[in-house]
Amino acid sequence: MKHILISIILLTGSAGAFAQEPGDSLTVAGNTAEGASAVEPAANPITAEDADKLAQDGKYSDAIDAYESLLAKGKESAGLYYNLGYSYFKSGSLGRAIINFERAKRLSPADADIDANLEQAYALTDKMEEVEPPVVDRMCAGVANLFGSDGWAWMFVTLFTLTLIGFGMFLFLDSVLLRKVGFFSSAIFIILAIMSLCISLSKKSDLTDSSAAIIMASSADLNTSPDRNATRMTVLHEGTYVKIVDTLGDWVEVKLKDGNIGWLKSSDIEKI
């Protein structure tokens, strides 16, 4: 994936200030979003390369319109979401920047640039002590994030093919040693193939996960119950990540990264 390379610099004393002056350099490759070129109804066609050029020239509002237009036509890719997030960030819209970086990460979970920019963008949001998952869970997540759903699907195909080769060695070769090698290797490969298939299906499910959301309002009250008159637990701000637990009317029950659970107005958030 070829990206716009961004660097987010925190300004002293202003948690909401955005970095990079218009003169900062960008690294943009020709085909940022694979296949993401489309002809608009207007006289001039808009392509991903045109959108990239607008971002390079500092015309972030126009770049946002171009990227959103491409997405509306189904030209979805990690690179396109990444660059759209960059343009929103430069326009001062932290929530929109984060949600598009998160969408890019779903399509390309192993991309270091996306991880770096998400980390720095989240540094501008509400600070909370995240509940660390067990070490084994973190290790499994690290392995799963090496590839996306398609990458793990191809891994399954490769390992299953090796399983068939090993089993064929066991069935048809005369050498006892080679037959043993074929048998044990096929047993190992089939186990790894099944694991790869399970990870691929899990990653595919993540793409349609509707429980993750980002706060889009500049501030949102987290209440103890779905009622305006309920006790306010805390105030959350734009860009904060939440997981939707339940829905009741125009209220959503959410879980924060620190484990706290409360109720927000559904209009204050947008699902990733």
C-alpha positions as protocol buffer text, in pm:
chain_id: "A"
residue {
  index: 1
  type: MET
  ca { x: 0 y: 0 z: 0 }
}
residue {
  index: 2
  type: LYS
  ca { x: 134 y: 338 z: -95 }
}
residue {
  index: 3
  type: HIS
  ca { x: 48 y: 613 z: 143 }
}
residue {
  index: 4
  type: ILE
  ca { x: 66 y: 978 z: 219 }
}
residue {
  index: 5
  type: LEU
  ca { x: 332 y: 991 z: 492 }
}
residue {
  index: 6
  type: ILE
  ca { x: 222 y: 1213 z: 778 }
}
residue {
  index: 7
  type: SER
  ca { x: 380 y: 1319 z: 1106 }
}
residue {
  index: 8
  type: ILE
  ca { x: 160 y: 1448 z: 1386 }
}
residue {
  index: 9
  type: ILE
  ca { x: 332 y: 1692 z: 1625 }
}
residue {
  index: 10
  type: LEU
  ca { x: 162 y: 1782 z: 1952 }
}
residue {
  index: 11
  type: LEU
  ca { x: 165 y: 2157 z: 2017 }
}
residue {
  index: 12
  type: THR
  ca { x: 261 y: 2252 z: 2374 }
}
residue {
  index: 13
  type: GLY
  ca { x: -29 y: 2339 z: 2599 }
}
residue {
  index: 14
  type: SER
  ca { x: -302 y: 2263 z: 2345 }
}
residue {
  index: 15
  type: ALA
  ca { x: -439 y: 1910 z: 2337 }
}
residue {
  index: 16
  type: GLY
  ca { x: -653 y: 1992 z: 2037 }
}
residue {
  index: 17
  type: ALA
  ca { x: -390 y: 2164 z: 1825 }
}
residue {
  index: 18
  type: PHE
  ca { x: -290 y: 1998 z: 1502 }
}
residue {
  index: 19
  type: ALA
  ca { x: 59 y: 1956 z: 1367 }
}
residue {
  index: 20
  type: GLN
  ca { x: 241 y: 1990 z: 1036 }
}
residue {
  index: 21
  type: GLU
  ca { x: 251 y: 2320 z: 861 }
}
residue {
  index: 22
  type: PRO
  ca { x: 141 y: 2340 z: 496 }
}
residue {
  index: 23
  type: GLY
  ca { x: 504 y: 2327 z: 393 }
}
residue {
  index: 24
  type: ASP
  ca { x: 562 y: 1981 z: 545 }
}
residue {
  index: 25
  type: SER
  ca { x: 652 y: 1712 z: 297 }
}
residue {
  index: 26
  type: LEU
  ca { x: 418 y: 1440 z: 178 }
}
residue {
  index: 27
  type: THR
  ca { x: 506 y: 1113 z: 14 }
}
residue {
  index: 28
  type: VAL
  ca { x: 235 y: 1022 z: -233 }
}
residue {
  index: 29
  type: ALA
  ca { x: 253 y: 746 z: -489 }
}
residue {
  index: 30
  type: GLY
  ca { x: 56 y: 738 z: -809 }
}
residue {
  index: 31
  type: ASN
  ca { x: -203 y: 470 z: -736 }
}
residue {
  index: 32
  type: THR
  ca { x: -278 y: 523 z: -367 }
}
residue {
  index: 33
  type: ALA
  ca { x: -606 y: 332 z: -362 }
}
residue {
  index: 34
  type: GLU
  ca { x: -589 y: 30 z: -584 }
}
residue {
  index: 35
  type: GLY
  ca { x: -844 y: 67 z: -856 }
}
residue {
  index: 36
  type: ALA
  ca { x: -977 y: 377 z: -685 }
}
residue {
  index: 37
  type: SER
  ca { x: -1035 y: 594 z: -986 }
}
residue {
  index: 38
  type: ALA
  ca { x: -1381 y: 691 z: -1092 }
}
residue {
  index: 39
  type: VAL
  ca { x: -1546 y: 928 z: -1335 }
}
residue {
  index: 40
  type: GLU
  ca { x: -1770 y: 1188 z: -1174 }
}
residue {
  index: 41
  type: PRO
  ca { x: -2088 y: 1311 z: -1336 }
}
residue {
  index: 42
  type: ALA
  ca { x: -1915 y: 1648 z: -1375 }
}
residue {
  index: 43
  type: ALA
  ca { x: -1707 y: 1734 z: -1679 }
}
residue {
  index: 44
  type: ASN
  ca { x: -1371 y: 1656 z: -1512 }
}
residue {
  index: 45
  type: PRO
  ca { x: -1306 y: 1302 z: -1389 }
}
residue {
  index: 46
  type: ILE
  ca { x: -1177 y: 1264 z: -1032 }
}
residue {
  index: 47
  type: THR
  ca { x: -922 y: 993 z: -957 }
}
residue {
  index: 48
  type: ALA
  ca { x: -730 y: 886 z: -647 }
}
residue {
  index: 49
  type: GLU
  ca { x: -422 y: 1054 z: -794 }
}
residue {
  index: 50
  type: ASP
  ca { x: -616 y: 1381 z: -823 }
}
residue {
  index: 51
  type: ALA
  ca { x: -723 y: 1354 z: -459 }
}
residue {
  index: 52
  type: ASP
  ca { x: -363 y: 1286 z: -354 }
}
residue {
  index: 53
  type: LYS
  ca { x: -246 y: 1594 z: -545 }
}
residue {
  index: 54
  type: LEU
  ca { x: -508 y: 1809 z: -373 }
}
residue {
  index: 55
  type: ALA
  ca { x: -381 y: 1687 z: -35 }
}
residue {
  index: 56
  type: GLN
  ca { x: -21 y: 1757 z: -137 }
}
residue {
  index: 57
  type: ASP
  ca { x: -118 y: 2109 z: -235 }
}
residue {
  index: 58
  type: GLY
  ca { x: -282 y: 2168 z: 102 }
}
residue {
  index: 59
  type: LYS
  ca { x: -636 y: 2176 z: -41 }
}
residue {
  index: 60
  type: TYR
  ca { x: -764 y: 1943 z: 226 }
}
residue {
  index: 61
  type: SER
  ca { x: -1133 y: 2027 z: 196 }
}
residue {
  index: 62
  type: ASP
  ca { x: -1126 y: 1950 z: -177 }
}
residue {
  index: 63
  type: ALA
  ca { x: -922 y: 1634 z: -111 }
}
residue {
  index: 64
  type: ILE
  ca { x: -1181 y: 1518 z: 143 }
}
residue {
  index: 65
  type: ASP
  ca { x: -1461 y: 1569 z: -109 }
}
residue {
  index: 66
  type: ALA
  ca { x: -1264 y: 1371 z: -369 }
}
residue {
  index: 67
  type: TYR
  ca { x: -1184 y: 1080 z: -137 }
}
residue {
  index: 68
  type: GLU
  ca { x: -1542 y: 1066 z: -5 }
}
residue {
  index: 69
  type: SER
  ca { x: -1668 y: 1062 z: -363 }
}
residue {
  index: 70
  type: LEU
  ca { x: -1447 y: 766 z: -447 }
}
residue {
  index: 71
  type: LEU
  ca { x: -1564 y: 579 z: -136 }
}
residue {
  index: 72
  type: ALA
  ca { x: -1927 y: 650 z: -225 }
}
residue {
  index: 73
  type: LYS
  ca { x: -1863 y: 474 z: -556 }
}
residue {
  index: 74
  type: GLY
  ca { x: -1736 y: 163 z: -377 }
}
residue {
  index: 75
  type: LYS
  ca { x: -1366 y: 229 z: -437 }
}
residue {
  index: 76
  type: GLU
  ca { x: -1267 y: 112 z: -90 }
}
residue {
  index: 77
  type: SER
  ca { x: -908 y: 48 z: 13 }
}
residue {
  index: 78
  type: ALA
  ca { x: -682 y: 90 z: 314 }
}
residue {
  index: 79
  type: GLY
  ca { x: -480 y: 353 z: 130 }
}
residue {
  index: 80
  type: LEU
  ca { x: -785 y: 561 z: 49 }
}
residue {
  index: 81
  type: TYR
  ca { x: -910 y: 556 z: 409 }
}
residue {
  index: 82
  type: TYR
  ca { x: -559 y: 637 z: 531 }
}
residue {
  index: 83
  type: ASN
  ca { x: -526 y: 942 z: 308 }
}
residue {
  index: 84
  type: LEU
  ca { x: -879 y: 1056 z: 390 }
}
residue {
  index: 85
  type: GLY
  ca { x: -789 y: 1035 z: 759 }
}
residue {
  index: 86
  type: TYR
  ca { x: -481 y: 1244 z: 692 }
}
residue {
  index: 87
  type: SER
  ca { x: -686 y: 1511 z: 514 }
}
residue {
  index: 88
  type: TYR
  ca { x: -939 y: 1524 z: 797 }
}
residue {
  index: 89
  type: PHE
  ca { x: -656 y: 1553 z: 1048 }
}
residue {
  index: 90
  type: LYS
  ca { x: -503 y: 1845 z: 862 }
}
residue {
  index: 91
  type: SER
  ca { x: -848 y: 2005 z: 850 }
}
residue {
  index: 92
  type: GLY
  ca { x: -875 y: 1988 z: 1228 }
}
residue {
  index: 93
  type: SER
  ca { x: -1134 y: 1708 z: 1247 }
}
residue {
  index: 94
  type: LEU
  ca { x: -979 y: 1465 z: 1496 }
}
residue {
  index: 95
  type: GLY
  ca { x: -1279 y: 1233 z: 1518 }
}
residue {
  index: 96
  type: ARG
  ca { x: -1307 y: 1196 z: 1141 }
}
residue {
  index: 97
  type: ALA
  ca { x: -932 y: 1141 z: 1115 }
}
residue {
  index: 98
  type: ILE
  ca { x: -933 y: 863 z: 1373 }
}
residue {
  index: 99
  type: ILE
  ca { x: -1237 y: 682 z: 1237 }
}
residue {
  index: 100
  type: ASN
  ca { x: -1082 y: 669 z: 890 }
}
residue {
  index: 101
  type: PHE
  ca { x: -746 y: 554 z: 1025 }
}
residue {
  index: 102
  type: GLU
  ca { x: -937 y: 278 z: 1210 }
}
residue {
  index: 103
  type: ARG
  ca { x: -1115 y: 179 z: 888 }
}
residue {
  index: 104
  type: ALA
  ca { x: -778 y: 165 z: 713 }
}
residue {
  index: 105
  type: LYS
  ca { x: -641 y: -56 z: 991 }
}
residue {
  index: 106
  type: ARG
  ca { x: -927 y: -303 z: 947 }
}
residue {
  index: 107
  type: LEU
  ca { x: -824 y: -352 z: 584 }
}
residue {
  index: 108
  type: SER
  ca { x: -450 y: -352 z: 653 }
}
residue {
  index: 109
  type: PRO
  ca { x: -394 y: -455 z: 1018 }
}
residue {
  index: 110
  type: ALA
  ca { x: -19 y: -501 z: 986 }
}
residue {
  index: 111
  type: ASP
  ca { x: 53 y: -156 z: 841 }
}
residue {
  index: 112
  type: ALA
  ca { x: 303 y: 22 z: 1066 }
}
residue {
  index: 113
  type: ASP
  ca { x: 221 y: 370 z: 930 }
}
residue {
  index: 114
  type: ILE
  ca { x: -146 y: 331 z: 1024 }
}
residue {
  index: 115
  type: ASP
  ca { x: -54 y: 210 z: 1373 }
}
residue {
  index: 116
  type: ALA
  ca { x: 187 y: 500 z: 1425 }
}
residue {
  index: 117
  type: ASN
  ca { x: -62 y: 765 z: 1317 }
}
residue {
  index: 118
  type: LEU
  ca { x: -344 y: 611 z: 1519 }
}
residue {
  index: 119
  type: GLU
  ca { x: -124 y: 610 z: 1827 }
}
residue {
  index: 120
  type: GLN
  ca { x: -35 y: 976 z: 1784 }
}
residue {
  index: 121
  type: ALA
  ca { x: -391 y: 1078 z: 1701 }
}
residue {
  index: 122
  type: TYR
  ca { x: -528 y: 898 z: 2008 }
}
residue {
  index: 123
  type: ALA
  ca { x: -270 y: 1089 z: 2214 }
}
residue {
  index: 124
  type: LEU
  ca { x: -485 y: 1397 z: 2148 }
}
residue {
  index: 125
  type: THR
  ca { x: -798 y: 1234 z: 2291 }
}
residue {
  index: 126
  type: ASP
  ca { x: -912 y: 1160 z: 2648 }
}
residue {
  index: 127
  type: LYS
  ca { x: -639 y: 995 z: 2852 }
}
residue {
  index: 128
  type: MET
  ca { x: -744 y: 674 z: 3024 }
}
residue {
  index: 129
  type: GLU
  ca { x: -560 y: 374 z: 3161 }
}
residue {
  index: 130
  type: GLU
  ca { x: -638 y: 91 z: 2923 }
}
residue {
  index: 131
  type: VAL
  ca { x: -710 y: -253 z: 3066 }
}
residue {
  index: 132
  type: GLU
  ca { x: -431 y: -477 z: 2939 }
}
residue {
  index: 133
  type: PRO
  ca { x: -540 y: -818 z: 2806 }
}
residue {
  index: 134
  type: PRO
  ca { x: -349 y: -1128 z: 2923 }
}
residue {
  index: 135
  type: VAL
  ca { x: -7 y: -1188 z: 2767 }
}
residue {
  index: 136
  type: VAL
  ca { x: -131 y: -1490 z: 2572 }
}
residue {
  index: 137
  type: ASP
  ca { x: -414 y: -1283 z: 2423 }
}
residue {
  index: 138
  type: ARG
  ca { x: -170 y: -1010 z: 2320 }
}
residue {
  index: 139
  type: MET
  ca { x: 59 y: -1265 z: 2158 }
}
residue {
  index: 140
  type: CYS
  ca { x: -230 y: -1422 z: 1966 }
}
residue {
  index: 141
  type: ALA
  ca { x: -350 y: -1081 z: 1854 }
}
residue {
  index: 142
  type: GLY
  ca { x: 0 y: -995 z: 1735 }
}
residue {
  index: 143
  type: VAL
  ca { x: 14 y: -1309 z: 1522 }
}
residue {
  index: 144
  type: ALA
  ca { x: -338 y: -1253 z: 1386 }
}
residue {
  index: 145
  type: ASN
  ca { x: -251 y: -897 z: 1285 }
}
residue {
  index: 146
  type: LEU
  ca { x: 38 y: -1012 z: 1065 }
}
residue {
  index: 147
  type: PHE
  ca { x: -209 y: -1042 z: 776 }
}
residue {
  index: 148
  type: GLY
  ca { x: -560 y: -939 z: 687 }
}
residue {
  index: 149
  type: SER
  ca { x: -847 y: -1175 z: 612 }
}
residue {
  index: 150
  type: ASP
  ca { x: -733 y: -1235 z: 253 }
}
residue {
  index: 151
  type: GLY
  ca { x: -373 y: -1293 z: 360 }
}
residue {
  index: 152
  type: TRP
  ca { x: -475 y: -1563 z: 606 }
}
residue {
  index: 153
  type: ALA
  ca { x: -704 y: -1718 z: 343 }
}
residue {
  index: 154
  type: TRP
  ca { x: -406 y: -1752 z: 108 }
}
residue {
  index: 155
  type: MET
  ca { x: -203 y: -1895 z: 395 }
}
residue {
  index: 156
  type: PHE
  ca { x: -473 y: -2160 z: 441 }
}
residue {
  index: 157
  type: VAL
  ca { x: -462 y: -2249 z: 69 }
}
residue {
  index: 158
  type: THR
  ca { x: -82 y: -2280 z: 81 }
}
residue {
  index: 159
  type: LEU
  ca { x: -78 y: -2492 z: 396 }
}
residue {
  index: 160
  type: PHE
  ca { x: -359 y: -2716 z: 272 }
}
residue {
  index: 161
  type: THR
  ca { x: -168 y: -2773 z: -52 }
}
residue {
  index: 162
  type: LEU
  ca { x: 140 y: -2871 z: 150 }
}
residue {
  index: 163
  type: THR
  ca { x: -82 y: -3105 z: 352 }
}
residue {
  index: 164
  type: LEU
  ca { x: -192 y: -3283 z: 35 }
}
residue {
  index: 165
  type: ILE
  ca { x: 169 y: -3311 z: -83 }
}
residue {
  index: 166
  type: GLY
  ca { x: 280 y: -3457 z: 250 }
}
residue {
  index: 167
  type: PHE
  ca { x: -11 y: -3702 z: 253 }
}
residue {
  index: 168
  type: GLY
  ca { x: 73 y: -3802 z: -103 }
}
residue {
  index: 169
  type: MET
  ca { x: 431 y: -3875 z: 5 }
}
residue {
  index: 170
  type: PHE
  ca { x: 297 y: -4098 z: 282 }
}
residue {
  index: 171
  type: LEU
  ca { x: 69 y: -4291 z: 44 }
}
residue {
  index: 172
  type: PHE
  ca { x: 283 y: -4336 z: -264 }
}
residue {
  index: 173
  type: LEU
  ca { x: 653 y: -4330 z: -174 }
}
residue {
  index: 174
  type: ASP
  ca { x: 842 y: -4653 z: -106 }
}
residue {
  index: 175
  type: SER
  ca { x: 1098 y: -4509 z: 136 }
}
residue {
  index: 176
  type: VAL
  ca { x: 993 y: -4560 z: 496 }
}
residue {
  index: 177
  type: LEU
  ca { x: 1180 y: -4247 z: 603 }
}
residue {
  index: 178
  type: LEU
  ca { x: 1012 y: -4029 z: 339 }
}
residue {
  index: 179
  type: ARG
  ca { x: 673 y: -4177 z: 422 }
}
residue {
  index: 180
  type: LYS
  ca { x: 725 y: -4082 z: 788 }
}
residue {
  index: 181
  type: VAL
  ca { x: 831 y: -3731 z: 686 }
}
residue {
  index: 182
  type: GLY
  ca { x: 522 y: -3702 z: 467 }
}
residue {
  index: 183
  type: PHE
  ca { x: 289 y: -3824 z: 741 }
}
residue {
  index: 184
  type: PHE
  ca { x: 415 y: -3599 z: 1019 }
}
residue {
  index: 185
  type: SER
  ca { x: 455 y: -3294 z: 796 }
}
residue {
  index: 186
  type: SER
  ca { x: 100 y: -3333 z: 665 }
}
residue {
  index: 187
  type: ALA
  ca { x: -29 y: -3358 z: 1024 }
}
residue {
  index: 188
  type: ILE
  ca { x: 150 y: -3034 z: 1116 }
}
residue {
  index: 189
  type: PHE
  ca { x: 40 y: -2855 z: 799 }
}
residue {
  index: 190
  type: ILE
  ca { x: -327 y: -2948 z: 842 }
}
residue {
  index: 191
  type: ILE
  ca { x: -325 y: -2811 z: 1199 }
}
residue {
  index: 192
  type: LEU
  ca { x: -167 y: -2485 z: 1080 }
}
residue {
  index: 193
  type: ALA
  ca { x: -412 y: -2471 z: 788 }
}
residue {
  index: 194
  type: ILE
  ca { x: -711 y: -2500 z: 1019 }
}
residue {
  index: 195
  type: MET
  ca { x: -567 y: -2227 z: 1243 }
}
residue {
  index: 196
  type: SER
  ca { x: -515 y: -2003 z: 939 }
}
residue {
  index: 197
  type: LEU
  ca { x: -873 y: -2059 z: 826 }
}
residue {
  index: 198
  type: CYS
  ca { x: -1008 y: -1973 z: 1172 }
}
residue {
  index: 199
  type: ILE
  ca { x: -802 y: -1652 z: 1184 }
}
residue {
  index: 200
  type: SER
  ca { x: -915 y: -1558 z: 834 }
}
residue {
  index: 201
  type: LEU
  ca { x: -1281 y: -1602 z: 929 }
}
residue {
  index: 202
  type: SER
  ca { x: -1225 y: -1404 z: 1250 }
}
residue {
  index: 203
  type: LYS
  ca { x: -1060 y: -1117 z: 1059 }
}
residue {
  index: 204
  type: LYS
  ca { x: -1347 y: -1125 z: 810 }
}
residue {
  index: 205
  type: SER
  ca { x: -1589 y: -1091 z: 1099 }
}
residue {
  index: 206
  type: ASP
  ca { x: -1391 y: -794 z: 1232 }
}
residue {
  index: 207
  type: LEU
  ca { x: -1454 y: -609 z: 905 }
}
residue {
  index: 208
  type: THR
  ca { x: -1827 y: -613 z: 975 }
}
residue {
  index: 209
  type: ASP
  ca { x: -1801 y: -556 z: 1350 }
}
residue {
  index: 210
  type: SER
  ca { x: -2050 y: -280 z: 1433 }
}
residue {
  index: 211
  type: SER
  ca { x: -1974 y: -253 z: 1804 }
}
residue {
  index: 212
  type: ALA
  ca { x: -1666 y: -31 z: 1774 }
}
residue {
  index: 213
  type: ALA
  ca { x: -1733 y: 342 z: 1751 }
}
residue {
  index: 214
  type: ILE
  ca { x: -1569 y: 683 z: 1779 }
}
residue {
  index: 215
  type: ILE
  ca { x: -1710 y: 988 z: 1955 }
}
residue {
  index: 216
  type: MET
  ca { x: -1775 y: 1260 z: 1696 }
}
residue {
  index: 217
  type: ALA
  ca { x: -1923 y: 1527 z: 1922 }
}
residue {
  index: 218
  type: SER
  ca { x: -1683 y: 1782 z: 2066 }
}
residue {
  index: 219
  type: SER
  ca { x: -1795 y: 1662 z: 2409 }
}
residue {
  index: 220
  type: ALA
  ca { x: -2037 y: 1394 z: 2529 }
}
residue {
  index: 221
  type: ASP
  ca { x: -2173 y: 1317 z: 2875 }
}
residue {
  index: 222
  type: LEU
  ca { x: -2127 y: 959 z: 2991 }
}
residue {
  index: 223
  type: ASN
  ca { x: -2425 y: 888 z: 3218 }
}
residue {
  index: 224
  type: THR
  ca { x: -2505 y: 610 z: 3460 }
}
residue {
  index: 225
  type: SER
  ca { x: -2835 y: 538 z: 3280 }
}
residue {
  index: 226
  type: PRO
  ca { x: -3010 y: 628 z: 2952 }
}
residue {
  index: 227
  type: ASP
  ca { x: -3163 y: 946 z: 3090 }
}
residue {
  index: 228
  type: ARG
  ca { x: -3064 y: 1313 z: 3058 }
}
residue {
  index: 229
  type: ASN
  ca { x: -3128 y: 1356 z: 3430 }
}
residue {
  index: 230
  type: ALA
  ca { x: -2908 y: 1061 z: 3526 }
}
residue {
  index: 231
  type: THR
  ca { x: -2582 y: 1107 z: 3713 }
}
residue {
  index: 232
  type: ARG
  ca { x: -2299 y: 1210 z: 3484 }
}
residue {
  index: 233
  type: MET
  ca { x: -1999 y: 982 z: 3523 }
}
residue {
  index: 234
  type: THR
  ca { x: -1758 y: 1185 z: 3312 }
}
residue {
  index: 235
  type: VAL
  ca { x: -1732 y: 1392 z: 2997 }
}
residue {
  index: 236
  type: LEU
  ca { x: -1578 y: 1232 z: 2689 }
}
residue {
  index: 237
  type: HIS
  ca { x: -1437 y: 1421 z: 2394 }
}
residue {
  index: 238
  type: GLU
  ca { x: -1403 y: 1391 z: 2018 }
}
residue {
  index: 239
  type: GLY
  ca { x: -1197 y: 1098 z: 1895 }
}
residue {
  index: 240
  type: THR
  ca { x: -1245 y: 873 z: 2201 }
}
residue {
  index: 241
  type: TYR
  ca { x: -1282 y: 503 z: 2117 }
}
residue {
  index: 242
  type: VAL
  ca { x: -1577 y: 311 z: 2266 }
}
residue {
  index: 243
  type: LYS
  ca { x: -1737 y: -33 z: 2229 }
}
residue {
  index: 244
  type: ILE
  ca { x: -2113 y: -48 z: 2202 }
}
residue {
  index: 245
  type: VAL
  ca { x: -2263 y: -289 z: 2456 }
}
residue {
  index: 246
  type: ASP
  ca { x: -2636 y: -221 z: 2423 }
}
residue {
  index: 247
  type: THR
  ca { x: -2885 y: 14 z: 2259 }
}
residue {
  index: 248
  type: LEU
  ca { x: -3202 y: 165 z: 2400 }
}
residue {
  index: 249
  type: GLY
  ca { x: -3391 y: 415 z: 2188 }
}
residue {
  index: 250
  type: ASP
  ca { x: -3157 y: 700 z: 2104 }
}
residue {
  index: 251
  type: TRP
  ca { x: -2911 y: 595 z: 2377 }
}
residue {
  index: 252
  type: VAL
  ca { x: -2619 y: 351 z: 2357 }
}
residue {
  index: 253
  type: GLU
  ca { x: -2445 y: 174 z: 2642 }
}
residue {
  index: 254
  type: VAL
  ca { x: -2070 y: 179 z: 2582 }
}
residue {
  index: 255
  type: LYS
  ca { x: -1756 y: 35 z: 2733 }
}
residue {
  index: 256
  type: LEU
  ca { x: -1441 y: 245 z: 2752 }
}
residue {
  index: 257
  type: LYS
  ca { x: -1084 y: 124 z: 2718 }
}
residue {
  index: 258
  type: ASP
  ca { x: -1041 y: 154 z: 3095 }
}
residue {
  index: 259
  type: GLY
  ca { x: -1331 y: -85 z: 3151 }
}
residue {
  index: 260
  type: ASN
  ca { x: -1589 y: 172 z: 3265 }
}
residue {
  index: 261
  type: ILE
  ca { x: -1942 y: 135 z: 3125 }
}
residue {
  index: 262
  type: GLY
  ca { x: -2202 y: 410 z: 3079 }
}
residue {
  index: 263
  type: TRP
  ca { x: -2464 y: 557 z: 2847 }
}
residue {
  index: 264
  type: LEU
  ca { x: -2420 y: 808 z: 2563 }
}
residue {
  index: 265
  type: LYS
  ca { x: -2655 y: 970 z: 2316 }
}
residue {
  index: 266
  type: SER
  ca { x: -2632 y: 772 z: 1993 }
}
residue {
  index: 267
  type: SER
  ca { x: -2596 y: 1097 z: 1798 }
}
residue {
  index: 268
  type: ASP
  ca { x: -2262 y: 1158 z: 1973 }
}
residue {
  index: 269
  type: ILE
  ca { x: -2088 y: 857 z: 1813 }
}
residue {
  index: 270
  type: GLU
  ca { x: -2029 y: 696 z: 1475 }
}
residue {
  index: 271
  type: LYS
  ca { x: -1963 y: 328 z: 1420 }
}
residue {
  index: 272
  type: ILE
  ca { x: -1633 y: 234 z: 1262 }
}
